[in-house]
Short mmCIF file of C-alpha atoms in Angstrom, two decimals:
data_model
loop_
_atom_site.label_atom_id
_atom_site.label_comp_id
_atom_site.label_asym_id
_atom_site.label_seq_id
_atom_site.Cartn_x
_atom_site.Cartn_y
_atom_site.Cartn_z
CA MET A 1 -54.26 29.66 12.79
CA GLN A 2 -55.65 31.67 9.90
CA GLU A 3 -53.04 33.48 7.79
CA PRO A 4 -53.40 37.26 7.85
CA ALA A 5 -54.74 38.91 4.72
CA VAL A 6 -52.06 40.47 2.52
CA SER A 7 -53.61 43.88 3.02
CA ALA A 8 -53.12 43.52 6.75
CA ILE A 9 -49.35 43.06 6.47
CA ARG A 10 -47.50 46.29 7.21
CA THR A 11 -43.92 47.14 6.33
CA VAL A 12 -42.04 48.38 9.36
CA SER A 13 -40.31 51.72 8.91
CA HIS A 14 -38.03 53.25 11.52
CA ASP A 15 -38.30 56.72 9.99
CA LEU A 16 -40.14 59.17 12.21
CA PRO A 17 -42.82 61.28 10.52
CA VAL A 18 -41.98 64.94 10.09
CA SER A 19 -44.23 67.97 10.12
CA ALA A 20 -44.77 70.34 7.22
CA GLU A 21 -43.15 73.02 9.32
CA PHE A 22 -40.01 70.88 9.71
CA GLU A 23 -39.90 70.18 5.97
CA ALA A 24 -40.06 73.91 5.29
CA PHE A 25 -37.35 74.53 7.86
CA MET A 26 -35.06 71.91 6.23
CA ALA A 27 -35.56 73.42 2.76
CA ASN A 28 -33.91 76.73 3.61
CA GLY A 29 -30.67 78.15 4.93
CA TRP A 30 -28.12 76.07 3.02
CA ALA A 31 -24.96 77.59 1.57
CA ALA A 32 -23.95 76.80 -2.02
CA THR A 33 -21.38 73.97 -2.20
CA PRO A 34 -20.40 73.59 -5.85
CA LEU A 35 -17.68 71.15 -6.86
CA PRO A 36 -14.41 72.66 -8.12
CA ALA A 37 -14.53 73.93 -11.69
CA ASP A 38 -11.67 71.66 -12.81
CA ILE A 39 -13.14 68.23 -12.08
CA ARG A 40 -12.69 66.58 -15.48
CA LEU A 41 -11.59 62.98 -15.06
CA PRO A 42 -8.00 62.29 -16.19
CA VAL A 43 -9.30 59.36 -18.23
CA ALA A 44 -12.17 61.26 -19.89
CA ASP A 45 -10.50 61.58 -23.30
CA LEU A 46 -9.43 57.94 -23.28
CA ALA A 47 -12.98 56.91 -22.40
CA ALA A 48 -14.28 58.92 -25.37
CA ALA A 49 -11.91 57.04 -27.69
CA ARG A 50 -13.11 53.75 -26.23
CA ARG A 51 -16.74 54.71 -26.89
CA ALA A 52 -15.81 55.53 -30.49
CA LYS A 53 -14.37 52.03 -30.96
CA LEU A 54 -17.55 50.48 -29.59
CA SER A 55 -19.66 52.74 -31.81
CA ALA A 56 -17.83 51.53 -34.90
CA ARG A 57 -18.77 47.93 -34.09
CA PHE A 58 -22.53 48.62 -33.95
CA PRO A 59 -23.46 51.30 -36.51
CA GLY A 60 -27.01 52.58 -36.24
CA GLU A 61 -27.89 50.63 -33.07
CA ARG A 62 -28.80 51.95 -29.63
CA LEU A 63 -26.31 50.57 -27.09
CA ILE A 64 -27.13 50.43 -23.39
CA VAL A 65 -24.45 49.88 -20.76
CA PRO A 66 -25.81 49.96 -17.18
CA ALA A 67 -23.62 50.56 -14.17
CA GLY A 68 -25.71 48.02 -12.23
CA GLU A 69 -27.98 48.24 -9.23
CA PHE A 70 -27.55 47.86 -5.49
CA LYS A 71 -27.82 44.31 -4.17
CA VAL A 72 -29.20 43.63 -0.72
CA ARG A 73 -26.81 41.97 1.70
CA SER A 74 -29.25 41.66 4.57
CA ASN A 75 -32.60 43.31 5.19
CA ASP A 76 -32.01 47.02 4.57
CA CYS A 77 -28.22 46.83 4.15
CA ASP A 78 -26.73 46.71 0.65
CA TYR A 79 -23.41 45.30 -0.47
CA ARG A 80 -20.81 47.95 -1.18
CA PHE A 81 -21.47 48.98 -4.77
CA ARG A 82 -18.96 48.61 -7.60
CA PRO A 83 -20.02 49.67 -11.11
CA HIS A 84 -19.91 47.18 -13.96
CA SER A 85 -16.44 47.08 -15.51
CA ALA A 86 -17.64 47.93 -19.02
CA TYR A 87 -19.48 50.99 -17.69
CA ALA A 88 -16.37 52.11 -15.80
CA TRP A 89 -14.19 51.59 -18.90
CA LEU A 90 -16.50 53.64 -21.13
CA THR A 91 -17.18 56.51 -18.71
CA GLY A 92 -14.22 56.67 -16.31
CA LEU A 93 -16.70 56.70 -13.41
CA THR A 94 -15.87 54.18 -10.69
CA GLY A 95 -17.51 55.40 -7.49
CA GLU A 96 -20.13 53.86 -5.26
CA ASP A 97 -22.50 56.68 -6.27
CA GLN A 98 -22.93 55.18 -9.75
CA ALA A 99 -25.59 52.64 -8.74
CA GLY A 100 -28.52 52.76 -11.14
CA HIS A 101 -26.78 54.96 -13.72
CA VAL A 102 -26.85 54.03 -17.40
CA LEU A 103 -24.67 54.95 -20.38
CA VAL A 104 -26.54 55.00 -23.69
CA LEU A 105 -24.93 55.38 -27.09
CA GLU A 106 -27.63 56.89 -29.29
CA PRO A 107 -27.30 56.47 -33.06
CA ASP A 108 -26.41 59.86 -34.56
CA GLY A 109 -26.33 59.12 -38.25
CA PRO A 110 -25.31 55.81 -39.85
CA HIS A 111 -21.72 55.73 -38.62
CA ARG A 112 -21.56 57.42 -35.22
CA HIS A 113 -23.26 57.65 -31.84
CA GLU A 114 -23.88 60.34 -29.27
CA ALA A 115 -23.16 59.28 -25.70
CA VAL A 116 -25.76 60.18 -23.08
CA LEU A 117 -25.23 59.41 -19.42
CA TYR A 118 -28.39 58.94 -17.38
CA VAL A 119 -27.61 59.66 -13.74
CA ARG A 120 -29.32 60.29 -10.46
CA PRO A 121 -28.20 63.88 -9.82
CA ARG A 122 -27.56 65.53 -6.52
CA SER A 123 -30.70 65.61 -4.39
CA PRO A 124 -32.12 69.15 -4.30
CA ARG A 125 -32.49 70.85 -0.96
CA ALA A 126 -36.07 71.75 -1.84
CA GLY A 127 -37.23 68.19 -1.27
CA ALA A 128 -36.77 65.60 1.47
CA GLU A 129 -34.50 63.12 -0.32
CA PHE A 130 -31.25 64.73 0.79
CA TYR A 131 -31.96 64.04 4.47
CA ARG A 132 -34.66 61.30 4.41
CA ASP A 133 -33.51 58.79 1.76
CA ARG A 134 -31.17 56.25 3.37
CA ARG A 135 -30.01 54.83 0.03
CA TYR A 136 -29.50 57.97 -2.04
CA GLY A 137 -29.81 60.94 0.29
CA GLU A 138 -26.78 63.20 0.55
CA PHE A 139 -26.82 63.30 4.35
CA TRP A 140 -26.86 59.47 4.41
CA VAL A 141 -24.38 58.46 1.70
CA GLY A 142 -22.62 61.62 0.57
CA ARG A 143 -22.83 64.18 -2.19
CA ARG A 144 -23.40 63.33 -5.85
CA PRO A 145 -22.61 65.68 -8.74
CA ASP A 146 -25.46 67.60 -10.29
CA LEU A 147 -26.04 67.18 -14.03
CA THR A 148 -23.76 70.05 -15.03
CA GLU A 149 -20.98 68.79 -12.78
CA ALA A 150 -21.33 65.24 -14.13
CA GLU A 151 -20.98 66.60 -17.66
CA ARG A 152 -17.83 68.51 -16.70
CA MET A 153 -16.37 65.38 -15.12
CA THR A 154 -16.97 63.05 -18.04
CA GLY A 155 -17.38 65.16 -21.17
CA ILE A 156 -20.64 63.27 -21.75
CA ARG A 157 -24.07 64.84 -22.07
CA CYS A 158 -25.99 63.96 -18.90
CA ALA A 159 -29.69 63.57 -18.24
CA HIS A 160 -31.80 62.50 -15.27
CA ARG A 161 -31.94 58.75 -14.71
CA GLU A 162 -35.75 58.74 -14.91
CA GLU A 163 -35.61 59.76 -18.59
CA CYS A 164 -33.82 56.53 -19.46
CA ASP A 165 -36.91 54.51 -18.60
CA ARG A 166 -38.80 56.14 -21.49
CA LEU A 167 -36.25 55.18 -24.16
CA PRO A 168 -37.00 52.61 -26.88
CA PRO A 169 -35.24 49.28 -26.37
CA GLY A 170 -31.73 48.66 -27.65
CA ARG A 171 -28.82 46.31 -27.18
CA ASP A 172 -28.22 45.98 -23.44
CA ALA A 173 -24.76 44.91 -22.29
CA SER A 174 -26.27 43.12 -19.30
CA GLY A 175 -28.15 40.69 -21.52
CA ASP A 176 -26.87 40.93 -25.08
CA ALA A 177 -24.13 38.35 -25.64
CA GLU A 178 -22.76 39.99 -28.79
CA LEU A 179 -22.42 43.39 -27.14
CA ALA A 180 -20.88 41.86 -24.01
CA ALA A 181 -18.36 39.98 -26.18
CA ALA A 182 -17.44 43.13 -28.09
CA LEU A 183 -16.86 45.04 -24.86
CA SER A 184 -14.60 42.27 -23.57
CA GLU A 185 -12.63 42.07 -26.80
CA LEU A 186 -12.09 45.83 -26.95
CA ARG A 187 -10.58 45.67 -23.46
CA LEU A 188 -8.09 42.88 -24.25
CA VAL A 189 -5.28 45.27 -25.18
CA LYS A 190 -4.54 47.86 -22.50
CA ASP A 191 -3.49 51.42 -23.26
CA ALA A 192 -0.55 53.00 -21.45
CA TRP A 193 -2.78 54.58 -18.80
CA GLU A 194 -4.33 51.21 -17.99
CA VAL A 195 -0.93 49.55 -17.73
CA GLY A 196 0.07 52.30 -15.31
CA GLN A 197 -2.99 51.64 -13.17
CA LEU A 198 -2.24 47.92 -13.14
CA GLN A 199 1.35 48.61 -12.13
CA LEU A 200 0.05 50.77 -9.29
CA ALA A 201 -2.18 47.88 -8.19
CA VAL A 202 0.79 45.51 -8.30
CA ASP A 203 2.93 47.92 -6.26
CA HIS A 204 0.28 48.26 -3.57
CA THR A 205 -0.15 44.48 -3.54
CA THR A 206 3.59 44.07 -3.01
CA ALA A 207 3.30 46.29 0.05
CA GLY A 208 0.37 44.18 1.26
CA PHE A 209 2.43 40.98 1.02
CA GLU A 210 5.18 42.66 3.04
CA ASP A 211 2.58 43.62 5.66
CA VAL A 212 1.47 39.99 5.87
CA VAL A 213 4.99 38.67 6.49
CA ARG A 214 5.54 41.24 9.25
CA ALA A 215 2.24 40.16 10.82
CA LEU A 216 3.03 36.44 10.82
CA PRO A 217 4.02 36.20 14.52
CA ARG A 218 0.64 37.52 15.62
CA ALA A 219 -1.19 35.49 13.00
CA LEU A 220 0.53 32.29 14.12
CA ALA A 221 -0.66 32.95 17.67
CA HIS A 222 -4.29 33.46 16.69
CA PRO A 223 -6.76 30.53 16.47
CA ARG A 224 -7.92 31.82 13.07
CA GLY A 225 -4.59 32.95 11.72
CA GLU A 226 -5.76 32.72 8.11
CA ARG A 227 -8.36 35.36 8.85
CA TRP A 228 -5.76 37.54 10.53
CA ILE A 229 -3.75 37.38 7.31
CA GLU A 230 -6.83 38.29 5.28
CA GLY A 231 -7.46 41.26 7.52
CA VAL A 232 -3.90 42.54 7.33
CA PHE A 233 -3.95 42.47 3.55
CA GLY A 234 -7.43 43.98 3.45
CA LEU A 235 -6.24 46.95 5.49
CA ARG A 236 -3.55 47.73 2.93
CA ALA A 237 -5.99 47.22 0.04
CA ARG A 238 -8.60 49.52 1.53
CA ALA A 239 -6.10 52.16 2.62
CA GLU A 240 -4.35 52.37 -0.76
CA GLY A 241 -7.20 51.58 -3.16
CA ASN A 242 -10.81 50.51 -3.42
CA GLY A 243 -10.16 47.28 -1.52
CA PRO A 244 -9.20 43.76 -2.52
CA GLY A 245 -9.88 43.06 -6.19
CA TYR A 246 -11.35 39.68 -5.24
CA GLU A 247 -11.82 37.60 -2.11
CA THR A 248 -8.41 36.99 -0.58
CA ILE A 249 -7.22 33.38 -0.43
CA ALA A 250 -5.21 32.82 2.76
CA ALA A 251 -4.79 29.05 2.72
CA SER A 252 -2.51 27.27 5.15
CA GLY A 253 -1.50 23.62 5.06
CA ALA A 254 -3.92 21.38 3.18
CA HIS A 255 -6.30 24.31 2.66
CA ALA A 256 -3.89 25.35 -0.11
CA CYS A 257 -5.12 22.34 -2.10
CA VAL A 258 -8.54 24.02 -2.38
CA LEU A 259 -8.22 26.33 -5.39
CA HIS A 260 -10.53 29.07 -4.15
CA TRP A 261 -10.25 28.72 -0.39
CA ILE A 262 -11.83 31.92 0.95
CA ARG A 263 -13.23 30.68 4.27
CA ASN A 264 -9.88 31.64 5.79
CA ASP A 265 -10.86 30.28 9.18
CA GLY A 266 -7.93 27.98 9.86
CA ARG A 267 -5.07 28.07 12.32
CA LEU A 268 -1.53 28.58 11.05
CA ASP A 269 1.06 25.87 11.73
CA PRO A 270 4.75 26.87 11.50
CA ARG A 271 5.52 23.44 10.01
CA GLU A 272 3.29 24.20 7.00
CA LEU A 273 3.05 26.56 4.04
CA LEU A 274 0.78 29.54 3.53
CA LEU A 275 -0.63 30.09 0.05
CA LEU A 276 -1.61 33.76 -0.22
CA ASP A 277 -3.49 34.79 -3.37
CA ALA A 278 -4.45 38.47 -3.15
CA GLY A 279 -4.63 41.69 -5.11
CA VAL A 280 -5.27 45.36 -4.42
CA GLU A 281 -7.87 47.05 -6.61
CA THR A 282 -7.08 50.70 -7.34
CA ASP A 283 -9.63 53.47 -6.99
CA THR A 284 -9.94 53.24 -10.79
CA LEU A 285 -10.90 49.53 -10.33
CA TYR A 286 -7.85 47.88 -11.90
CA THR A 287 -6.68 44.90 -9.87
CA ALA A 288 -3.48 42.99 -9.35
CA ASP A 289 -3.53 39.21 -8.87
CA ILE A 290 -0.46 37.74 -7.19
CA THR A 291 0.17 34.50 -5.32
CA ARG A 292 3.09 33.53 -3.14
CA THR A 293 3.48 30.32 -1.17
CA LEU A 294 5.43 31.03 2.00
CA PRO A 295 6.97 28.75 4.66
CA LEU A 296 5.36 29.79 7.91
CA SER A 297 8.55 28.97 9.80
CA GLY A 298 10.54 31.19 7.44
CA ARG A 299 12.34 28.15 5.95
CA PHE A 300 11.18 25.53 3.46
CA THR A 301 11.53 21.91 4.49
CA PRO A 302 13.27 19.71 1.88
CA VAL A 303 9.98 18.29 0.58
CA GLN A 304 8.31 21.71 0.52
CA ARG A 305 11.27 23.08 -1.44
CA GLN A 306 11.03 20.13 -3.85
CA VAL A 307 7.41 20.93 -4.69
CA TYR A 308 8.03 24.67 -4.81
CA GLU A 309 10.96 24.36 -7.19
CA LEU A 310 8.96 22.27 -9.64
CA VAL A 311 6.17 24.86 -9.70
CA LEU A 312 8.75 27.63 -10.12
CA ALA A 313 10.33 25.82 -13.06
CA ALA A 314 6.89 25.52 -14.64
CA GLN A 315 6.28 29.22 -14.16
CA ASP A 316 9.66 30.07 -15.68
CA ALA A 317 8.79 27.97 -18.72
CA GLY A 318 5.40 29.63 -19.04
CA MET A 319 6.85 33.14 -18.81
CA ALA A 320 9.45 32.31 -21.46
CA ALA A 321 6.63 31.44 -23.87
CA LEU A 322 5.04 34.91 -23.68
CA LYS A 323 5.51 37.10 -26.75
CA PRO A 324 3.36 38.81 -29.37
CA GLY A 325 2.01 36.32 -31.88
CA ALA A 326 2.27 33.33 -29.55
CA SER A 327 -0.87 31.34 -28.93
CA PHE A 328 -2.55 32.32 -25.67
CA ARG A 329 -2.43 28.69 -24.58
CA ASP A 330 1.31 28.29 -25.24
CA PHE A 331 2.41 29.40 -21.80
CA HIS A 332 0.06 26.94 -20.12
CA ARG A 333 1.27 24.09 -22.32
CA ALA A 334 4.91 24.95 -21.58
CA GLY A 335 4.34 25.01 -17.83
CA MET A 336 2.32 21.81 -17.76
CA ARG A 337 5.00 19.99 -19.72
CA VAL A 338 7.46 20.82 -16.94
CA ILE A 339 4.98 19.71 -14.28
CA ALA A 340 4.27 16.40 -16.04
CA GLU A 341 7.96 15.64 -16.50
CA GLY A 342 8.65 16.47 -12.86
CA LEU A 343 5.87 14.24 -11.58
CA ALA A 344 7.21 11.44 -13.75
CA GLU A 345 10.72 11.93 -12.35
CA TRP A 346 9.29 11.69 -8.83
CA GLY A 347 7.56 8.44 -9.74
CA VAL A 348 4.11 9.90 -9.17
CA LEU A 349 3.29 9.40 -12.86
CA LYS A 350 4.44 6.48 -14.97
CA SER A 351 5.01 8.83 -17.90
CA ALA A 352 4.87 12.52 -18.72
CA GLU A 353 2.62 11.77 -21.69
CA GLY A 354 -1.13 12.24 -21.66
CA ASP A 355 -3.12 14.43 -19.28
CA PHE A 356 -2.72 12.48 -16.04
CA HIS A 357 -0.82 15.41 -14.48
CA ARG A 358 -4.11 17.28 -14.37
CA ARG A 359 -5.10 15.29 -11.26
CA TYR A 360 -2.54 17.45 -9.43
CA THR A 361 -2.88 20.78 -11.28
CA LEU A 362 -6.67 21.00 -11.80
CA CYS A 363 -6.90 24.29 -13.69
CA SER A 364 -5.37 26.53 -16.31
CA SER A 365 -2.18 28.45 -15.62
CA GLY A 366 -3.28 32.03 -16.15
CA HIS A 367 -5.77 34.56 -17.47
CA MET A 368 -6.13 38.12 -18.67
CA LEU A 369 -6.04 40.83 -16.01
CA GLY A 370 -7.51 44.32 -15.86
CA LEU A 371 -10.71 45.81 -14.48
CA ASP A 372 -11.74 42.27 -13.59
CA VAL A 373 -9.43 39.74 -12.01
CA HIS A 374 -10.50 37.29 -14.74
CA ASP A 375 -10.66 40.02 -17.32
CA CYS A 376 -12.46 40.00 -20.68
CA ALA A 377 -14.16 36.71 -19.89
CA GLN A 378 -17.03 37.34 -22.33
CA ALA A 379 -14.68 37.54 -25.33
CA ARG A 380 -15.13 34.96 -28.05
CA ALA A 381 -12.73 32.02 -27.92
CA ASP A 382 -11.00 32.94 -31.18
CA ALA A 383 -10.19 36.38 -29.79
CA TYR A 384 -8.93 35.17 -26.41
CA LEU A 385 -8.44 31.53 -25.40
CA ASP A 386 -7.79 30.33 -28.94
CA GLY A 387 -6.27 33.61 -30.07
CA VAL A 388 -2.76 35.03 -30.05
CA LEU A 389 -1.05 37.41 -27.65
CA GLU A 390 -0.69 41.09 -28.53
CA GLU A 391 1.52 43.86 -27.20
CA GLY A 392 -0.29 45.66 -24.39
CA GLN A 393 -2.17 42.67 -23.02
CA VAL A 394 -1.75 42.02 -19.30
CA LEU A 395 -2.08 38.52 -17.90
CA THR A 396 -1.12 36.23 -15.05
CA VAL A 397 1.09 33.15 -15.13
CA GLU A 398 0.16 30.94 -12.19
CA PRO A 399 0.96 27.23 -12.34
CA GLY A 400 0.28 25.21 -9.22
CA LEU A 401 0.47 21.77 -7.68
CA TYR A 402 -2.35 20.72 -5.38
CA LEU A 403 -1.44 17.46 -3.67
CA GLN A 404 -4.60 16.50 -1.84
CA PRO A 405 -4.25 15.19 1.74
CA ASP A 406 -6.30 12.07 0.97
CA ASP A 407 -4.69 11.21 -2.39
CA GLU A 408 -3.29 7.69 -2.08
CA SER A 409 -1.59 7.97 -5.48
CA LEU A 410 0.97 10.17 -3.74
CA PRO A 411 3.70 9.25 -1.29
CA ALA A 412 2.69 10.22 2.23
CA GLU A 413 5.27 13.01 2.53
CA LEU A 414 3.74 14.90 -0.43
CA ARG A 415 0.12 14.76 0.67
CA GLY A 416 -1.48 17.98 1.85
CA ILE A 417 0.99 20.33 0.14
CA GLY A 418 -0.37 23.06 -2.14
CA VAL A 419 1.90 25.46 -4.00
CA ARG A 420 0.98 28.19 -6.47
CA ILE A 421 3.23 30.97 -7.74
CA GLU A 422 1.45 33.74 -9.63
CA ASP A 423 2.80 36.89 -11.24
CA ASP A 424 1.44 39.65 -13.45
CA LEU A 425 3.05 40.44 -16.81
CA VAL A 426 2.46 42.83 -19.69
CA ILE A 427 3.19 41.73 -23.25
CA THR A 428 5.87 43.93 -24.84
CA ALA A 429 7.15 44.25 -28.41
CA ASP A 430 9.60 41.38 -27.98
CA GLY A 431 8.38 39.37 -25.00
CA ALA A 432 6.85 40.24 -21.63
CA ARG A 433 7.70 42.48 -18.67
CA LEU A 434 7.32 41.09 -15.17
CA MET A 435 5.26 43.71 -13.35
CA SER A 436 5.50 41.97 -9.96
CA HIS A 437 9.29 41.60 -9.96
CA ALA A 438 9.59 43.29 -6.56
CA LEU A 439 8.26 40.16 -4.84
CA PRO A 440 10.84 37.35 -4.65
CA ARG A 441 10.12 34.09 -6.46
CA THR A 442 12.99 31.68 -5.82
CA PRO A 443 12.96 29.74 -2.53
CA ASP A 444 16.28 31.23 -1.36
CA ALA A 445 15.08 34.76 -2.12
CA VAL A 446 11.75 34.12 -0.38
CA GLU A 447 13.51 32.94 2.77
CA ALA A 448 15.89 35.91 2.77
CA TRP A 449 13.02 38.37 2.19
CA MET A 450 10.96 36.89 4.98
CA GLY A 451 13.94 36.96 7.34
CA GLU A 452 14.59 40.64 6.68
CA LEU A 453 10.96 41.62 7.20
CA LEU A 454 10.58 39.59 10.38
CA GLU A 455 13.81 40.90 11.84
CA GLY A 456 12.86 44.46 10.96
#
């Protein structure tokens, strides 16, 4: 069969044509609906100070920080939009209406920049966009600020998005490695407002973990109990914030030995453990990242407790190593030393020396936390991974043991057990503060906590 000519292919549209009379009718009779006068973002002044720090790093250069564009999920349906973290940090704008917007820092003399925010403003009622455009129209996706309102919100001069396309080129954060690194490095130390947002995320996540424990009876009865757990936590995350900060890991039994198990399609077995790695992202886009490994029966078996207590000891050692001036890698080294010595005591390893313990741990024991779950990942190694800790940094400590079900180097009773314990901490002047202290960590406390929630 002959292929049709390209010109003969037609794109199907489900929009019905409208008459000129209808267009005229739709253009009139609308009441004014201005936003409140006092709509300035609480973080607007902090965002201005952040832009000034970025400006100082790149004197005389045009800097372009896009919010990002919609991405198609299927056919004419887009993924829910989340603006790029650097854009959110520099503007304070975090909503789904930011798709396509661009922040530009224009050189204004040799040592400063003027910020200009290029936005798609509210669709005017004189045209058809507000009721015809399924992606941007107000009647389809909600109201956007007009240019004046956007300026009041942010304290940034605003212009129409179309004007951005006529600008000369500059450094673009979406493709310029040096600019991306600078933005990551500037975000390494959190200000007090950011720490407060992260604490809020942790508090909501704590409530989500409590929801999960209360839901365990129904989850245990469902053929895809892992997914039930994911849904319960997702409800809390969406009700209290923007949603989960990353794909929830609800891994039961041997699934817990898969580091990023997000299929969450397994049945729950009361004889096994549940590894739940989840975090609520606030409306300001700061996320928690917490993991607890829970006995689905409410009680650890002796071998489960043995593995759990070794991971807990490793986490304790890692937390104790956190303080300003310490190497970022110190807490990982401290935790892995405990793991290696424990595996040697069990007879799994012949010696604690060397790196053979990595067969059972697989990954690092923590990372920076903030607007991204793996925050500041574009920072240069000497500023992050090979750098030193500073007061105001927020990070996770999350050692784990992943004892694969088919690993014949292990005794049979250990195979298929995965345990990770992860908490969020902020570096203080003399050490670190445990932000997620409200969730129990010791096996006795976990059992008591689960018992109270299930009885309640």
